[in-house]
């Protein structure tokens, strides 16, 4: 298994070594070009370091020798293509099964589960772990058709990184969000999510209601901080429709304590958020289509805390703020609702 370093010397990502074996009498004899092997290499390149395909005839001994050679050569994943059908020369499963110390029934089922291709159910390919002289690898048999190769890679490819970790006896409780990622995606995820929240309180720089136009850019600038690598912004405006009716304008009426409610919500959301700063502003008075009615901004060292604080604050203001709105519709009618 090869290890590369991405962006930070503390983060390493394993690049599984993948060997592809094409099982075909005619391709081995040179009477038919190998299409499935090169396709498998191309598709599997997203999941590891892939070697050029090895081509062997439909013979049990030749197939087993090729698999053993791949293991001895350091392959983590061995992907065979061809020889999984019912013809007398289809012996790839018979060659592979005796080498396996553990079968992967779930993957075998996934290879055959394709409602769009009924013939997929006829594939007899096996999959599982091979132990050879203290070295472990994972073998999977794919059909010989290019369509079968595509389906097999789609089923197995996203699991390759997790499979190789298990081959090395890694922890079985890998985070669900990391399973199925390519090595590059896993490295990016590690680097971009290495921060953590310290549970500190965010500073509320402004929270209240106003009858003046909201300057969204100024609100965003107000939460900027040298320690904040992320600023999240909500910019809520009056739209020209509501529940199928055309909207001309909105008149907001605020309770005398509306500003205090916003301030209370802001402080409660900021407490223990691990973010840096928070600002919230809600309009009252007459607004036309396109005017800013509600804006909020949050900053934090990392985007997660900024997003989480912003969402929490916005949702609580929408749920609790004592502001009523009168919507004027294009047909001349209007409606009052008790919603921010």
PDB file of C-alpha atoms in Angstrom, residues 12-213:
ATOM      1  CA  UNK A  12      -1.501  10.766   5.163  1.00  0.00           C
ATOM      2  CA  UNK A  13      -3.795   8.907   2.821  1.00  0.00           C
ATOM      3  CA  UNK A  14      -3.310   5.344   1.647  1.00  0.00           C
ATOM      4  CA  UNK A  15      -3.441   4.758  -2.087  1.00  0.00           C
ATOM      5  CA  UNK A  16      -4.450   1.124  -2.547  1.00  0.00           C
ATOM      6  CA  UNK A  17      -2.498  -0.800  -5.142  1.00  0.00           C
ATOM      7  CA  UNK A  18      -4.887  -2.414  -7.612  1.00  0.00           C
ATOM      8  CA  UNK A  19      -4.110  -5.229 -10.040  1.00  0.00           C
ATOM      9  CA  UNK A  20      -6.401  -6.065 -12.950  1.00  0.00           C
ATOM     10  CA  UNK A  21      -6.477  -9.531 -14.497  1.00  0.00           C
ATOM     11  CA  UNK A  22      -8.310 -10.211 -17.765  1.00  0.00           C
ATOM     12  CA  UNK A  23      -9.385 -13.832 -18.135  1.00  0.00           C
ATOM     13  CA  UNK A  24      -9.932 -14.674 -21.802  1.00  0.00           C
ATOM     14  CA  UNK A  25      -8.646 -17.406 -24.084  1.00  0.00           C
ATOM     15  CA  UNK A  26      -8.903 -15.244 -27.191  1.00  0.00           C
ATOM     16  CA  UNK A  27      -7.338 -12.141 -25.655  1.00  0.00           C
ATOM     17  CA  UNK A  28      -4.516 -14.269 -24.245  1.00  0.00           C
ATOM     18  CA  UNK A  29      -3.967 -15.756 -27.701  1.00  0.00           C
ATOM     19  CA  UNK A  30      -4.034 -12.305 -29.334  1.00  0.00           C
ATOM     20  CA  UNK A  31      -7.045 -13.039 -31.520  1.00  0.00           C
ATOM     21  CA  UNK A  32      -9.285 -10.497 -29.788  1.00  0.00           C
ATOM     22  CA  UNK A  33      -8.304  -7.159 -28.267  1.00  0.00           C
ATOM     23  CA  UNK A  34      -8.798  -6.815 -24.516  1.00  0.00           C
ATOM     24  CA  UNK A  35     -11.428  -4.126 -23.895  1.00  0.00           C
ATOM     25  CA  UNK A  36     -12.599  -4.954 -20.374  1.00  0.00           C
ATOM     26  CA  UNK A  37      -9.160  -4.898 -18.725  1.00  0.00           C
ATOM     27  CA  UNK A  38      -8.135  -1.403 -19.885  1.00  0.00           C
ATOM     28  CA  UNK A  39     -11.624  -0.103 -19.036  1.00  0.00           C
ATOM     29  CA  UNK A  40     -11.324  -1.515 -15.516  1.00  0.00           C
ATOM     30  CA  UNK A  41      -7.943   0.173 -15.123  1.00  0.00           C
ATOM     31  CA  UNK A  42      -9.376   3.488 -16.271  1.00  0.00           C
ATOM     32  CA  UNK A  43     -12.348   3.342 -13.899  1.00  0.00           C
ATOM     33  CA  UNK A  44     -10.382   2.025 -10.910  1.00  0.00           C
ATOM     34  CA  UNK A  45      -7.787   4.790 -11.216  1.00  0.00           C
ATOM     35  CA  UNK A  46     -10.126   6.971  -9.160  1.00  0.00           C
ATOM     36  CA  UNK A  47      -9.668   4.621  -6.216  1.00  0.00           C
ATOM     37  CA  UNK A  48      -5.995   3.719  -6.196  1.00  0.00           C
ATOM     38  CA  UNK A  49      -2.779   3.048  -8.069  1.00  0.00           C
ATOM     39  CA  UNK A  50      -3.637   0.693 -10.929  1.00  0.00           C
ATOM     40  CA  UNK A  51      -1.242  -1.451 -12.904  1.00  0.00           C
ATOM     41  CA  UNK A  52      -1.709  -2.402 -16.559  1.00  0.00           C
ATOM     42  CA  UNK A  53      -3.893  -5.501 -16.929  1.00  0.00           C
ATOM     43  CA  UNK A  54      -2.453  -8.984 -16.970  1.00  0.00           C
ATOM     44  CA  UNK A  55      -4.100 -11.263 -19.527  1.00  0.00           C
ATOM     45  CA  UNK A  56      -4.427 -15.004 -18.869  1.00  0.00           C
ATOM     46  CA  UNK A  57      -6.378 -17.816 -20.577  1.00  0.00           C
ATOM     47  CA  UNK A  58      -9.460 -19.475 -19.092  1.00  0.00           C
ATOM     48  CA  UNK A  59      -7.461 -22.018 -17.096  1.00  0.00           C
ATOM     49  CA  UNK A  60      -7.699 -22.553 -13.334  1.00  0.00           C
ATOM     50  CA  UNK A  61      -3.944 -22.820 -12.859  1.00  0.00           C
ATOM     51  CA  UNK A  62      -3.195 -19.728 -14.977  1.00  0.00           C
ATOM     52  CA  UNK A  63      -5.801 -17.663 -13.121  1.00  0.00           C
ATOM     53  CA  UNK A  64      -4.574 -18.765  -9.694  1.00  0.00           C
ATOM     54  CA  UNK A  65      -0.948 -18.085 -10.629  1.00  0.00           C
ATOM     55  CA  UNK A  66      -1.866 -14.576 -11.763  1.00  0.00           C
ATOM     56  CA  UNK A  67      -3.759 -13.866  -8.547  1.00  0.00           C
ATOM     57  CA  UNK A  68      -0.904 -15.165  -6.406  1.00  0.00           C
ATOM     58  CA  UNK A  69       1.618 -13.119  -8.383  1.00  0.00           C
ATOM     59  CA  UNK A  70      -0.471  -9.985  -7.834  1.00  0.00           C
ATOM     60  CA  UNK A  71      -0.582 -10.621  -4.078  1.00  0.00           C
ATOM     61  CA  UNK A  72       3.168 -11.242  -3.990  1.00  0.00           C
ATOM     62  CA  UNK A  73       3.638  -8.012  -5.930  1.00  0.00           C
ATOM     63  CA  UNK A  74       1.912  -6.013  -3.225  1.00  0.00           C
ATOM     64  CA  UNK A  75      -1.583  -5.645  -4.649  1.00  0.00           C
ATOM     65  CA  UNK A  76      -4.275  -4.728  -2.139  1.00  0.00           C
ATOM     66  CA  UNK A  77      -7.153  -5.214  -4.574  1.00  0.00           C
ATOM     67  CA  UNK A  78      -7.227  -7.778  -7.371  1.00  0.00           C
ATOM     68  CA  UNK A  79      -9.943  -7.178  -9.933  1.00  0.00           C
ATOM     69  CA  UNK A  80     -10.527  -9.993 -12.405  1.00  0.00           C
ATOM     70  CA  UNK A  81     -12.732  -9.608 -15.449  1.00  0.00           C
ATOM     71  CA  UNK A  82     -14.120 -12.490 -17.478  1.00  0.00           C
ATOM     72  CA  UNK A  83     -14.882 -16.154 -17.011  1.00  0.00           C
ATOM     73  CA  UNK A  84     -17.840 -15.791 -14.641  1.00  0.00           C
ATOM     74  CA  UNK A  85     -20.566 -17.243 -16.874  1.00  0.00           C
ATOM     75  CA  UNK A  86     -21.853 -20.763 -17.528  1.00  0.00           C
ATOM     76  CA  UNK A  87     -19.805 -21.879 -20.514  1.00  0.00           C
ATOM     77  CA  UNK A  88     -17.456 -24.810 -20.067  1.00  0.00           C
ATOM     78  CA  UNK A  89     -14.441 -22.476 -20.238  1.00  0.00           C
ATOM     79  CA  UNK A  90     -15.781 -20.070 -17.550  1.00  0.00           C
ATOM     80  CA  UNK A  91     -13.722 -21.102 -14.525  1.00  0.00           C
ATOM     81  CA  UNK A  92     -12.720 -17.846 -12.820  1.00  0.00           C
ATOM     82  CA  UNK A  93     -14.913 -18.453  -9.732  1.00  0.00           C
ATOM     83  CA  UNK A  94     -13.609 -22.028  -9.470  1.00  0.00           C
ATOM     84  CA  UNK A  95     -10.042 -20.720  -9.606  1.00  0.00           C
ATOM     85  CA  UNK A  96     -10.646 -17.920  -7.116  1.00  0.00           C
ATOM     86  CA  UNK A  97     -12.835 -19.529  -4.437  1.00  0.00           C
ATOM     87  CA  UNK A  98     -10.216 -22.030  -3.120  1.00  0.00           C
ATOM     88  CA  UNK A  99      -7.799 -19.132  -2.531  1.00  0.00           C
ATOM     89  CA  UNK A 100     -10.199 -17.167  -0.326  1.00  0.00           C
ATOM     90  CA  UNK A 101      -9.999 -17.297   3.453  1.00  0.00           C
ATOM     91  CA  UNK A 102     -13.098 -15.094   3.854  1.00  0.00           C
ATOM     92  CA  UNK A 103     -15.939 -14.604   1.405  1.00  0.00           C
ATOM     93  CA  UNK A 104     -17.621 -11.221   0.930  1.00  0.00           C
ATOM     94  CA  UNK A 105     -21.196 -12.265   0.288  1.00  0.00           C
ATOM     95  CA  UNK A 106     -22.513  -8.725   0.303  1.00  0.00           C
ATOM     96  CA  UNK A 107     -20.244  -7.666  -2.525  1.00  0.00           C
ATOM     97  CA  UNK A 108     -21.017 -10.823  -4.480  1.00  0.00           C
ATOM     98  CA  UNK A 109     -24.716 -10.010  -4.175  1.00  0.00           C
ATOM     99  CA  UNK A 110     -24.106  -6.398  -5.216  1.00  0.00           C
ATOM    100  CA  UNK A 111     -22.376  -7.600  -8.384  1.00  0.00           C
ATOM    101  CA  UNK A 112     -25.502  -9.533  -9.354  1.00  0.00           C
ATOM    102  CA  UNK A 113     -28.090  -6.995  -8.218  1.00  0.00           C
ATOM    103  CA  UNK A 114     -28.823  -4.894 -11.297  1.00  0.00           C
ATOM    104  CA  UNK A 115     -32.539  -4.616 -12.170  1.00  0.00           C
ATOM    105  CA  UNK A 116     -31.663  -2.826 -15.413  1.00  0.00           C
ATOM    106  CA  UNK A 117     -29.563  -5.779 -16.600  1.00  0.00           C
ATOM    107  CA  UNK A 118     -31.367  -9.078 -15.871  1.00  0.00           C
ATOM    108  CA  UNK A 119     -28.382 -11.064 -17.172  1.00  0.00           C
ATOM    109  CA  UNK A 120     -26.317  -9.730 -14.244  1.00  0.00           C
ATOM    110  CA  UNK A 121     -27.988 -12.375 -12.092  1.00  0.00           C
ATOM    111  CA  UNK A 122     -26.226 -15.030 -14.163  1.00  0.00           C
ATOM    112  CA  UNK A 123     -22.764 -13.934 -13.073  1.00  0.00           C
ATOM    113  CA  UNK A 124     -21.082 -16.421 -10.752  1.00  0.00           C
ATOM    114  CA  UNK A 125     -18.274 -14.109  -9.646  1.00  0.00           C
ATOM    115  CA  UNK A 126     -16.967 -14.431  -6.097  1.00  0.00           C
ATOM    116  CA  UNK A 127     -15.232 -11.938  -3.840  1.00  0.00           C
ATOM    117  CA  UNK A 128     -13.269 -12.099  -0.642  1.00  0.00           C
ATOM    118  CA  UNK A 129      -9.971 -12.020   1.188  1.00  0.00           C
ATOM    119  CA  UNK A 130      -6.919 -14.037   0.236  1.00  0.00           C
ATOM    120  CA  UNK A 131      -4.097 -14.697   2.721  1.00  0.00           C
ATOM    121  CA  UNK A 132      -0.819 -15.656   1.100  1.00  0.00           C
ATOM    122  CA  UNK A 133       2.372 -16.041   3.149  1.00  0.00           C
ATOM    123  CA  UNK A 134       1.276 -13.386   5.631  1.00  0.00           C
ATOM    124  CA  UNK A 135       0.069 -10.958   2.958  1.00  0.00           C
ATOM    125  CA  UNK A 136      -3.591 -10.129   2.568  1.00  0.00           C
ATOM    126  CA  UNK A 137      -5.474  -8.874  -0.478  1.00  0.00           C
ATOM    127  CA  UNK A 138      -9.042  -8.588  -1.651  1.00  0.00           C
ATOM    128  CA  UNK A 139     -10.165 -10.343  -4.840  1.00  0.00           C
ATOM    129  CA  UNK A 140     -13.317  -9.639  -6.824  1.00  0.00           C
ATOM    130  CA  UNK A 141     -14.527 -11.370  -9.987  1.00  0.00           C
ATOM    131  CA  UNK A 142     -16.289  -9.130 -12.512  1.00  0.00           C
ATOM    132  CA  UNK A 143     -17.976 -10.200 -15.765  1.00  0.00           C
ATOM    133  CA  UNK A 144     -16.038  -9.901 -19.000  1.00  0.00           C
ATOM    134  CA  UNK A 145     -18.353  -7.417 -20.690  1.00  0.00           C
ATOM    135  CA  UNK A 146     -17.592  -3.705 -20.557  1.00  0.00           C
ATOM    136  CA  UNK A 147     -21.023  -3.114 -19.043  1.00  0.00           C
ATOM    137  CA  UNK A 148     -20.326  -5.708 -16.369  1.00  0.00           C
ATOM    138  CA  UNK A 149     -17.012  -4.022 -15.586  1.00  0.00           C
ATOM    139  CA  UNK A 150     -18.685  -0.639 -15.214  1.00  0.00           C
ATOM    140  CA  UNK A 151     -21.311  -2.060 -12.854  1.00  0.00           C
ATOM    141  CA  UNK A 152     -18.725  -3.942 -10.807  1.00  0.00           C
ATOM    142  CA  UNK A 153     -16.488  -0.894 -10.365  1.00  0.00           C
ATOM    143  CA  UNK A 154     -19.528   1.195  -9.426  1.00  0.00           C
ATOM    144  CA  UNK A 155     -20.358  -1.339  -6.699  1.00  0.00           C
ATOM    145  CA  UNK A 156     -16.863  -2.024  -5.376  1.00  0.00           C
ATOM    146  CA  UNK A 157     -14.892   1.123  -6.160  1.00  0.00           C
ATOM    147  CA  UNK A 158     -16.334   3.378  -3.443  1.00  0.00           C
ATOM    148  CA  UNK A 159     -15.539   0.695  -0.846  1.00  0.00           C
ATOM    149  CA  UNK A 160     -11.929   0.085  -1.812  1.00  0.00           C
ATOM    150  CA  UNK A 161     -10.328   2.452   0.690  1.00  0.00           C
ATOM    151  CA  UNK A 162     -12.378   0.966   3.524  1.00  0.00           C
ATOM    152  CA  UNK A 163     -11.610  -2.575   2.368  1.00  0.00           C
ATOM    153  CA  UNK A 164      -7.871  -1.919   2.391  1.00  0.00           C
ATOM    154  CA  UNK A 165      -8.092  -0.463   5.891  1.00  0.00           C
ATOM    155  CA  UNK A 166      -9.794  -3.657   7.055  1.00  0.00           C
ATOM    156  CA  UNK A 167      -7.112  -5.757   5.364  1.00  0.00           C
ATOM    157  CA  UNK A 168      -4.631  -3.940   7.610  1.00  0.00           C
ATOM    158  CA  UNK A 169      -6.836  -4.732  10.661  1.00  0.00           C
ATOM    159  CA  UNK A 170      -7.874  -1.107  11.081  1.00  0.00           C
ATOM    160  CA  UNK A 171     -10.778  -0.091  13.321  1.00  0.00           C
ATOM    161  CA  UNK A 172     -14.179  -1.271  12.047  1.00  0.00           C
ATOM    162  CA  UNK A 173     -15.858   1.963  13.131  1.00  0.00           C
ATOM    163  CA  UNK A 174     -14.719   4.247  10.321  1.00  0.00           C
ATOM    164  CA  UNK A 175     -16.927   7.378  10.123  1.00  0.00           C
ATOM    165  CA  UNK A 176     -19.788   6.810   7.733  1.00  0.00           C
ATOM    166  CA  UNK A 177     -19.049  10.076   5.911  1.00  0.00           C
ATOM    167  CA  UNK A 178     -15.603   8.752   4.938  1.00  0.00           C
ATOM    168  CA  UNK A 179     -16.664   5.346   3.604  1.00  0.00           C
ATOM    169  CA  UNK A 180     -17.085   5.488  -0.154  1.00  0.00           C
ATOM    170  CA  UNK A 181     -14.748   8.427  -0.728  1.00  0.00           C
ATOM    171  CA  UNK A 182     -11.832   8.228  -3.118  1.00  0.00           C
ATOM    172  CA  UNK A 183      -8.337   8.605  -1.578  1.00  0.00           C
ATOM    173  CA  UNK A 184      -8.177  12.209  -2.757  1.00  0.00           C
ATOM    174  CA  UNK A 185     -11.592  12.958  -1.276  1.00  0.00           C
ATOM    175  CA  UNK A 186     -10.606  11.330   2.009  1.00  0.00           C
ATOM    176  CA  UNK A 187      -7.445  13.428   2.201  1.00  0.00           C
ATOM    177  CA  UNK A 188      -9.393  16.587   1.447  1.00  0.00           C
ATOM    178  CA  UNK A 189     -11.991  15.687   4.081  1.00  0.00           C
ATOM    179  CA  UNK A 190      -9.260  15.142   6.677  1.00  0.00           C
ATOM    180  CA  UNK A 191      -7.527  18.432   6.000  1.00  0.00           C
ATOM    181  CA  UNK A 192     -10.692  20.511   5.796  1.00  0.00           C
ATOM    182  CA  UNK A 193     -12.250  19.007   8.928  1.00  0.00           C
ATOM    183  CA  UNK A 194      -9.256  18.866  11.238  1.00  0.00           C
ATOM    184  CA  UNK A 195     -10.478  21.831  13.280  1.00  0.00           C
ATOM    185  CA  UNK A 196     -12.601  21.471  16.367  1.00  0.00           C
ATOM    186  CA  UNK A 197     -14.943  23.670  18.365  1.00  0.00           C
ATOM    187  CA  UNK A 198     -13.640  24.861  21.724  1.00  0.00           C
ATOM    188  CA  UNK A 199     -17.171  25.551  22.946  1.00  0.00           C
ATOM    189  CA  UNK A 200     -16.519  29.248  23.556  1.00  0.00           C
ATOM    190  CA  UNK A 201     -19.232  31.919  23.308  1.00  0.00           C
ATOM    191  CA  UNK A 202     -19.498  33.964  20.129  1.00  0.00           C
ATOM    192  CA  UNK A 203     -19.606  37.736  20.450  1.00  0.00           C
ATOM    193  CA  UNK A 204     -22.959  39.248  19.497  1.00  0.00           C
ATOM    194  CA  UNK A 205     -21.948  42.406  17.637  1.00  0.00           C
ATOM    195  CA  UNK A 206     -25.492  43.499  16.774  1.00  0.00           C
ATOM    196  CA  UNK A 207     -28.959  42.033  17.271  1.00  0.00           C
ATOM    197  CA  UNK A 208     -32.240  43.842  16.872  1.00  0.00           C
ATOM    198  CA  UNK A 209     -34.943  45.246  14.624  1.00  0.00           C
ATOM    199  CA  UNK A 210     -34.820  48.396  12.537  1.00  0.00           C
ATOM    200  CA  UNK A 211     -37.020  50.494  10.283  1.00  0.00           C
ATOM    201  CA  UNK A 212     -34.018  51.438   8.157  1.00  0.00           C
ATOM    202  CA  UNK A 213     -32.743  49.493   5.115  1.00  0.00           C
TER     203      UNK A 213
END
